[in-house]
Amino acid sequence: MTSAPSDHTQDRQPEARLRADAERNRDLILVAARRLFATEGLGVSMASVAREAGVGKATLSRRFATRDELINAVFADRMDAYAGAVAKALDDPDPWQGFTGYIHAVCAMQAADRGFADVLTMSFPAAKALEARRTESYNAFLELIARARNSGHLRNDFVPEDLVILQMANAGVIAAAGDDAPDTWRRLVGHMLRSYAAPGAPIPAVPEAPAPTALFRAMIRLARTGPGSA
């Protein structure tokens, strides 16, 4: 004969349901934010995220009190990949190849996700985990620069800030070219890598330029929607 559930068990059931609902809402918010950030960038409003997730703004605020908290959660895995890219580059026995491979990998990450393109060119002091990963990656990048410079293949006047400048330029090209000329960033990176090379360094090939008609479509779209849209 099955005994009736105790009062203690019955008390736990609503609590468990509440926890499950909270976790489900958090997952819905993260999926929605990841999708919107990737396609529209970080300018998306918190209200838009709530609407995309199918939850109320109050629910969003309970899960993520600030935009920085949401950004930290959404991009945690991408920052892990960002840190992993520089670690892989340091493992390359060819310092110059490791350097050029890292530059290309980081710019490819930006191209794959507009939100991440923005993250790499902004600072989020309240997003502690994200900023810690960024600092870790930056310190490893300093070592990567030193190795490439000591190999004689990286120009002596290359400085860490040049990567930030490249990421800003790349983010702009990605947003401007949009779906009309999605591979335009590759040519930018190819030219920049050539500019970083010391005399005698192996020069990476520069990809072909996008078709004039594709760039024209991108220019028309920008004229209609403004430089912040894609």
Coordinates of C-alpha atoms in Angstrom, one line a residue:
M1 CA 0.0 0.0 0.0
T2 CA 1.5 3.4 -1.1
S3 CA 1.7 5.9 1.7
A4 CA 0.6 9.5 1.1
P5 CA 3.4 12.0 0.5
S6 CA 4.5 13.7 3.7
D7 CA 3.9 17.4 4.3
H8 CA 7.6 17.9 3.9
T9 CA 7.6 16.4 0.4
Q10 CA 4.6 18.4 -0.6
D11 CA 6.3 21.6 0.6
R12 CA 9.3 20.8 -1.6
Q13 CA 7.3 20.3 -4.8
P14 CA 6.3 24.0 -5.3
E15 CA 9.9 25.1 -4.5
A16 CA 11.3 22.6 -7.0
R17 CA 8.8 23.9 -9.7
L18 CA 9.9 27.4 -9.0
R19 CA 13.5 26.6 -9.4
A20 CA 12.8 24.7 -12.6
D21 CA 10.8 27.7 -14.0
A22 CA 13.6 30.1 -13.0
E23 CA 16.2 27.9 -14.8
R24 CA 14.0 27.6 -17.9
N25 CA 13.5 31.3 -18.0
R26 CA 17.2 31.9 -17.7
D27 CA 17.9 29.6 -20.6
L28 CA 15.3 31.2 -22.7
I29 CA 16.8 34.7 -22.0
L30 CA 20.3 33.5 -22.8
V31 CA 19.2 31.9 -26.1
A32 CA 17.3 35.0 -27.1
A33 CA 20.1 37.4 -26.2
R34 CA 22.7 35.3 -28.0
R35 CA 20.6 35.3 -31.1
L36 CA 19.9 39.0 -31.0
F37 CA 23.5 40.0 -30.1
A38 CA 24.9 37.8 -32.9
T39 CA 22.7 39.3 -35.6
E40 CA 22.2 42.9 -34.4
G41 CA 25.1 43.7 -32.1
L42 CA 25.0 44.9 -28.5
G43 CA 22.8 47.8 -29.2
V44 CA 19.7 45.6 -28.7
S45 CA 17.6 46.8 -25.8
M46 CA 16.9 44.7 -22.8
A47 CA 13.2 45.0 -23.6
S48 CA 13.8 43.4 -27.0
V49 CA 15.7 40.5 -25.3
A50 CA 12.7 40.0 -23.0
R51 CA 10.3 40.0 -25.9
E52 CA 12.4 37.6 -27.9
A53 CA 12.6 35.3 -24.9
G54 CA 8.9 35.4 -24.3
V55 CA 9.3 36.6 -20.7
G56 CA 8.4 39.8 -18.9
K57 CA 10.9 42.6 -18.2
A58 CA 10.6 41.9 -14.5
T59 CA 11.6 38.3 -15.1
L60 CA 14.6 39.4 -17.1
S61 CA 15.6 41.8 -14.4
R62 CA 15.4 39.0 -11.7
R63 CA 17.7 36.8 -13.7
F64 CA 20.1 39.5 -15.0
A65 CA 19.9 42.8 -13.1
T66 CA 22.2 44.6 -15.5
R67 CA 23.2 44.5 -19.1
D68 CA 26.8 43.7 -18.1
E69 CA 25.5 40.6 -16.2
L70 CA 23.7 39.4 -19.3
I71 CA 26.7 40.1 -21.6
N72 CA 28.9 38.2 -19.2
A73 CA 26.7 35.1 -19.3
V74 CA 26.1 35.2 -23.0
F75 CA 29.7 35.5 -24.0
A76 CA 31.4 33.4 -21.4
D77 CA 32.0 30.5 -23.8
R78 CA 33.2 32.9 -26.6
M79 CA 35.7 34.5 -24.2
D80 CA 36.9 31.0 -23.3
A81 CA 37.5 30.4 -27.1
Y82 CA 39.2 33.7 -27.3
A83 CA 41.6 32.7 -24.5
G84 CA 42.1 29.3 -26.1
A85 CA 43.1 30.9 -29.4
V86 CA 46.0 32.7 -28.0
A87 CA 47.1 29.6 -26.0
K88 CA 47.0 27.6 -29.3
A89 CA 49.1 30.3 -31.0
L90 CA 51.7 30.1 -28.2
D91 CA 52.0 26.4 -28.7
D92 CA 52.9 26.8 -32.4
P93 CA 56.6 26.2 -32.9
D94 CA 56.7 28.9 -35.6
P95 CA 56.2 32.2 -33.7
W96 CA 55.2 34.2 -36.8
Q97 CA 52.8 31.5 -37.9
G98 CA 51.3 31.5 -34.4
F99 CA 51.0 35.2 -34.5
T100 CA 49.3 35.5 -37.9
G101 CA 47.1 32.5 -37.1
Y102 CA 45.9 34.2 -33.9
I103 CA 45.1 37.5 -35.6
H104 CA 43.0 35.7 -38.2
A105 CA 41.3 33.5 -35.7
V106 CA 40.2 36.5 -33.5
C107 CA 38.9 38.4 -36.5
A108 CA 37.0 35.3 -37.7
M109 CA 35.3 35.1 -34.3
Q110 CA 34.2 38.7 -34.7
A111 CA 32.8 37.9 -38.2
A112 CA 30.9 35.0 -36.9
D113 CA 29.1 37.0 -34.2
R114 CA 28.4 40.7 -34.4
G115 CA 27.8 40.8 -30.6
F116 CA 31.3 39.4 -30.0
A117 CA 32.7 41.8 -32.5
D118 CA 31.4 44.6 -30.2
V119 CA 32.5 42.8 -27.0
L120 CA 36.2 42.8 -28.2
T121 CA 36.2 46.5 -28.7
M122 CA 34.4 47.5 -25.4
S123 CA 35.0 47.3 -21.7
F124 CA 32.5 45.9 -19.2
P125 CA 33.9 46.6 -15.7
A126 CA 30.9 45.0 -14.0
A127 CA 31.3 41.8 -16.0
K128 CA 34.1 40.4 -13.8
A129 CA 34.5 37.0 -15.3
L130 CA 34.6 38.3 -18.9
E131 CA 37.1 41.0 -18.0
A132 CA 39.3 38.5 -16.2
R133 CA 39.4 36.3 -19.3
R134 CA 40.2 39.4 -21.4
T135 CA 43.1 40.3 -19.1
E136 CA 44.4 36.7 -19.3
S137 CA 44.2 36.8 -23.1
Y138 CA 46.0 40.2 -23.2
N139 CA 48.9 39.0 -21.1
A140 CA 49.3 35.9 -23.3
F141 CA 49.2 38.1 -26.4
L142 CA 52.1 40.2 -25.0
E143 CA 54.1 36.9 -25.0
L144 CA 52.9 36.1 -28.5
I145 CA 54.1 39.5 -29.7
A146 CA 57.5 39.1 -28.0
R147 CA 58.0 35.6 -29.6
A148 CA 57.0 36.9 -33.1
R149 CA 59.3 40.0 -32.7
N150 CA 62.2 37.9 -31.6
S151 CA 61.8 35.7 -34.6
G152 CA 62.6 38.7 -36.8
H153 CA 59.3 38.5 -38.6
L154 CA 57.1 41.0 -36.7
R155 CA 57.9 44.7 -37.0
N156 CA 59.5 46.2 -33.9
D157 CA 57.0 49.0 -33.9
F158 CA 54.0 46.7 -33.6
V159 CA 52.3 47.4 -30.2
P160 CA 49.4 45.6 -28.4
E161 CA 47.1 48.6 -29.1
D162 CA 47.4 47.7 -32.8
L163 CA 45.3 44.6 -32.2
V164 CA 42.6 46.8 -30.6
I165 CA 42.7 49.1 -33.6
L166 CA 42.4 46.2 -36.0
Q167 CA 39.4 44.8 -34.0
M168 CA 37.7 48.2 -34.1
A169 CA 38.3 48.4 -37.9
N170 CA 37.2 44.8 -38.4
A171 CA 34.0 45.3 -36.4
G172 CA 33.2 48.3 -38.6
V173 CA 33.8 46.4 -41.8
I174 CA 31.7 43.5 -40.6
A175 CA 28.8 45.8 -39.7
A176 CA 29.1 47.8 -42.9
A177 CA 29.5 44.9 -45.3
G178 CA 26.8 42.8 -43.7
D179 CA 25.3 40.0 -45.7
D180 CA 26.0 41.8 -49.0
A181 CA 29.8 41.2 -48.8
P182 CA 30.3 38.9 -45.8
D183 CA 34.0 38.0 -46.5
T184 CA 35.2 41.6 -46.9
W185 CA 36.9 41.3 -43.4
R186 CA 39.3 38.7 -44.8
R187 CA 40.8 41.2 -47.2
L188 CA 41.2 43.8 -44.5
V189 CA 43.0 41.3 -42.3
G190 CA 45.2 40.1 -45.1
H191 CA 46.4 43.7 -45.8
M192 CA 46.9 44.4 -42.1
L193 CA 49.0 41.3 -41.6
R194 CA 51.2 42.4 -44.5
S195 CA 51.7 45.8 -42.7
Y196 CA 52.7 44.0 -39.5
A197 CA 55.4 41.9 -41.3
A198 CA 59.1 42.8 -41.0
P199 CA 61.2 42.8 -44.2
G200 CA 61.9 39.2 -45.2
A201 CA 58.9 37.8 -43.3
P202 CA 56.7 35.3 -45.1
I203 CA 53.8 37.4 -46.4
P204 CA 50.3 35.9 -46.1
A205 CA 48.2 35.9 -49.2
V206 CA 45.6 38.7 -49.5
P207 CA 42.2 37.3 -50.4
E208 CA 40.4 38.7 -53.4
A209 CA 38.4 41.9 -53.0
P210 CA 34.6 41.6 -52.9
A211 CA 32.7 42.1 -56.1
P212 CA 32.0 45.8 -56.8
T213 CA 28.2 45.0 -57.0
A214 CA 28.3 43.5 -53.5
L215 CA 30.0 46.6 -52.1
F216 CA 27.6 48.8 -53.9
R217 CA 24.7 47.0 -52.3
A218 CA 26.3 47.4 -48.9
M219 CA 26.7 51.1 -49.6
I220 CA 23.1 51.5 -50.6
R221 CA 21.9 49.7 -47.5
L222 CA 24.1 52.0 -45.3
A223 CA 22.7 55.1 -47.0
R224 CA 19.2 53.9 -46.2
T225 CA 19.7 52.6 -42.7
G226 CA 22.6 54.5 -41.3
P227 CA 26.1 53.3 -40.3
G228 CA 25.0 51.6 -37.2
S229 CA 22.7 49.1 -39.0
A230 CA 23.4 46.0 -41.0

